Amino acid sequence: MALRFHNSLTRQRETFQPLVPGKVGMYTCGPTVYNYAHIGNFRTFVFEDLLRRSLRFLGYQVTQVMNFTDVDDKTIRGSQATGESLDAFTARYKQAFFEDLDTLRVERAEVYPEATTHIEEMVALIEQLRERGHTYEDNGSIYFRIASFPGYGRLANLNPDQMRTSGRVDNDEYEKEDVRDFALWKAWTPEDGPVFWETRLGKGRPGWHIECSAMSMKYLGEHFDLHTGGVDNRFPHHENEIAQSCCATGQSFVSTWLHSEFLLVEGKKMSKSLGNFYTLRDLLDKGLDPVAIRYTLLSVHYRAQLNFSFDGIEASAQAVRRLRDLYRRLEQAHLHQGPGSGGRAEVATELCRADFTAALEDDLNLAGALGRLFLWVREANSLLDEAVLSVAEAQTMELWLKEVDSVLDVLKEDCDENAEACVARLVEERVKAKAAKDFAAADRLRAEIEALGWVVKDTAAGPVFHRR
RNA sequence: GGCGGCGUAGCCAAGUGGUAAGGCAGAGCUCUGCAAAAGCUCCAUCACCAGUUCAAAUCUGGUCGCCGCCUCCA
């Protein structure tokens, strides 16, 4: 089986062929750092995490670039509202973003370029477009003329002539030749205050779309493998990126475009007016387990709308618990070494590996892969119940589960080591109490452990414990 | 007006021609000092209608319902 993706550009499933065998360059549109990112944003970021982890699982070397949009209308307005400099304002949200990524166990990209530190690259790109006749100026601003790019609309599957035109656009955007044109460079206005750059293009700031063209090509080359984002970025943002990049370089830009669908909350698109708008921090305040949130975001195919519900989080938490319980059992299997399963362990594991891998290769069908994984989980538990696993077999199974977890990243428990050591002592005491048939003491210790928020389970191999 | 997606058990969800994965919840059983976990068993004919086919959740046409995009938005 070969890795296949549904390419938004062609709307077809295609076999993935990186430009350089074994290596993948991917650009993932990052956050505009003017507030805390919400759960819908994280649906996309977790999808991109699944993508990079899957690529690595499949043996590719990945270079991921994720930008920070740290200058635009919203960041400027935000900084003015708090009276901070733009840099100080956005720095807070950049840091918060990284904290949130850690909470959700999203792996770090290789490069996080910021728009404000790549002004020169953008200016050079705009100059290149100007030389090739794709731009025009008005009052110091520079616009991209989409009529100069015949391929415009291909990604979004929109015919420019049939786009709906509204009166509102006509009124607001009178300075453009065509309402569909977009700004590459915005001339300074008094509302921008201290936010401007004096450049060869004049005094002003870059438009939004140009940063992604400039920074992706700087770090990944003029033509690279994968570009991803939420569906809402498909048009106009990504369409404009294609226009800018192709017109500037004269060659194709991105091989494969991947777009993740929207996340709904309780069946509705998230919005502040509906009261179903949640940042990650809001959800943590409600006591939700971040790993359960991660699992939920992961377990629905990225091109399907995901309905986020609190019941769903509970179901995910249980599924994660099942995986963790098995992992603990495998870790401790050496304590009651068996005679060997007669090949059952190996066969089950190899079948699982083949099916799990095939599902991932099929446009990142993680839901299908998980279905197959849980079949193996049952088999593994059965073998443990029968106490037949040899030490080597248990290790093989444990290794496979760890390998799966290089994609899922849900096994590790968040707990501070002091608490764990403390509970471990109570568990030890309880073992002694039980050995002495002092069940009253054993029950008292169990209650104590549970009061600390932990659960202890007695198994054939001795007690195991974990956070509730 | 133009483009696109979706509708599978109580909930989530996989499955693009061969007779319905998996998770959660629920019921019963086994095991168990207790408590859990685990294992076993049970729980759907795939929105509706009409076609194509030896065979359709899967293809075609239509109906109903839901959702998204057409320059703020992951």
mmCIF file with all atom_site columns, C-alpha atoms (C1' of nucleotides) in Angstrom, chain B residues 17 48-62:
data_model
loop_
_atom_site.group_PDB
_atom_site.id
_atom_site.type_symbol
_atom_site.label_atom_id
_atom_site.label_alt_id
_atom_site.label_comp_id
_atom_site.label_asym_id
_atom_site.label_entity_id
_atom_site.label_seq_id
_atom_site.pdbx_PDB_ins_code
_atom_site.Cartn_x
_atom_site.Cartn_y
_atom_site.Cartn_z
_atom_site.occupancy
_atom_site.B_iso_or_equiv
_atom_site.pdbx_formal_charge
_atom_site.auth_seq_id
_atom_site.auth_comp_id
_atom_site.auth_asym_id
_atom_site.auth_atom_id
_atom_site.pdbx_PDB_model_num
ATOM 1  C "C1'" . G B 1 17 ? -20.301 -3.851  -5.359  1.00 0.00 ? 17 G B "C1'" 1
ATOM 2  C "C1'" . C B 1 48 ? -36.813 7.670   2.133   1.00 0.00 ? 48 C B "C1'" 1
ATOM 3  C "C1'" . C B 1 49 ? -38.416 6.119   -2.948  1.00 0.00 ? 49 C B "C1'" 1
ATOM 4  C "C1'" . A B 1 50 ? -37.282 4.141   -7.698  1.00 0.00 ? 50 A B "C1'" 1
ATOM 5  C "C1'" . G B 1 51 ? -33.588 1.947   -10.771 1.00 0.00 ? 51 G B "C1'" 1
ATOM 6  C "C1'" . U B 1 52 ? -28.802 -0.774  -12.510 1.00 0.00 ? 52 U B "C1'" 1
ATOM 7  C "C1'" . U B 1 53 ? -26.712 -5.684  -10.950 1.00 0.00 ? 53 U B "C1'" 1
ATOM 8  C "C1'" . C B 1 54 ? -26.419 -12.637 -9.707  1.00 0.00 ? 54 C B "C1'" 1
ATOM 9  C "C1'" . A B 1 55 ? -25.198 -9.235  -5.619  1.00 0.00 ? 55 A B "C1'" 1
ATOM 10 C "C1'" . A B 1 56 ? -25.715 -2.090  -3.127  1.00 0.00 ? 56 A B "C1'" 1
ATOM 11 C "C1'" . A B 1 57 ? -24.765 1.124   3.072   1.00 0.00 ? 57 A B "C1'" 1
ATOM 12 C "C1'" . U B 1 58 ? -21.555 1.277   -1.206  1.00 0.00 ? 58 U B "C1'" 1
ATOM 13 C "C1'" . C B 1 59 ? -23.406 2.835   -8.448  1.00 0.00 ? 59 C B "C1'" 1
ATOM 14 C "C1'" . U B 1 60 ? -27.616 5.980   -11.044 1.00 0.00 ? 60 U B "C1'" 1
ATOM 15 C "C1'" . G B 1 61 ? -32.038 9.192   -10.694 1.00 0.00 ? 61 G B "C1'" 1
ATOM 16 C "C1'" . G B 1 62 ? -35.431 11.519  -7.463  1.00 0.00 ? 62 G B "C1'" 1
#
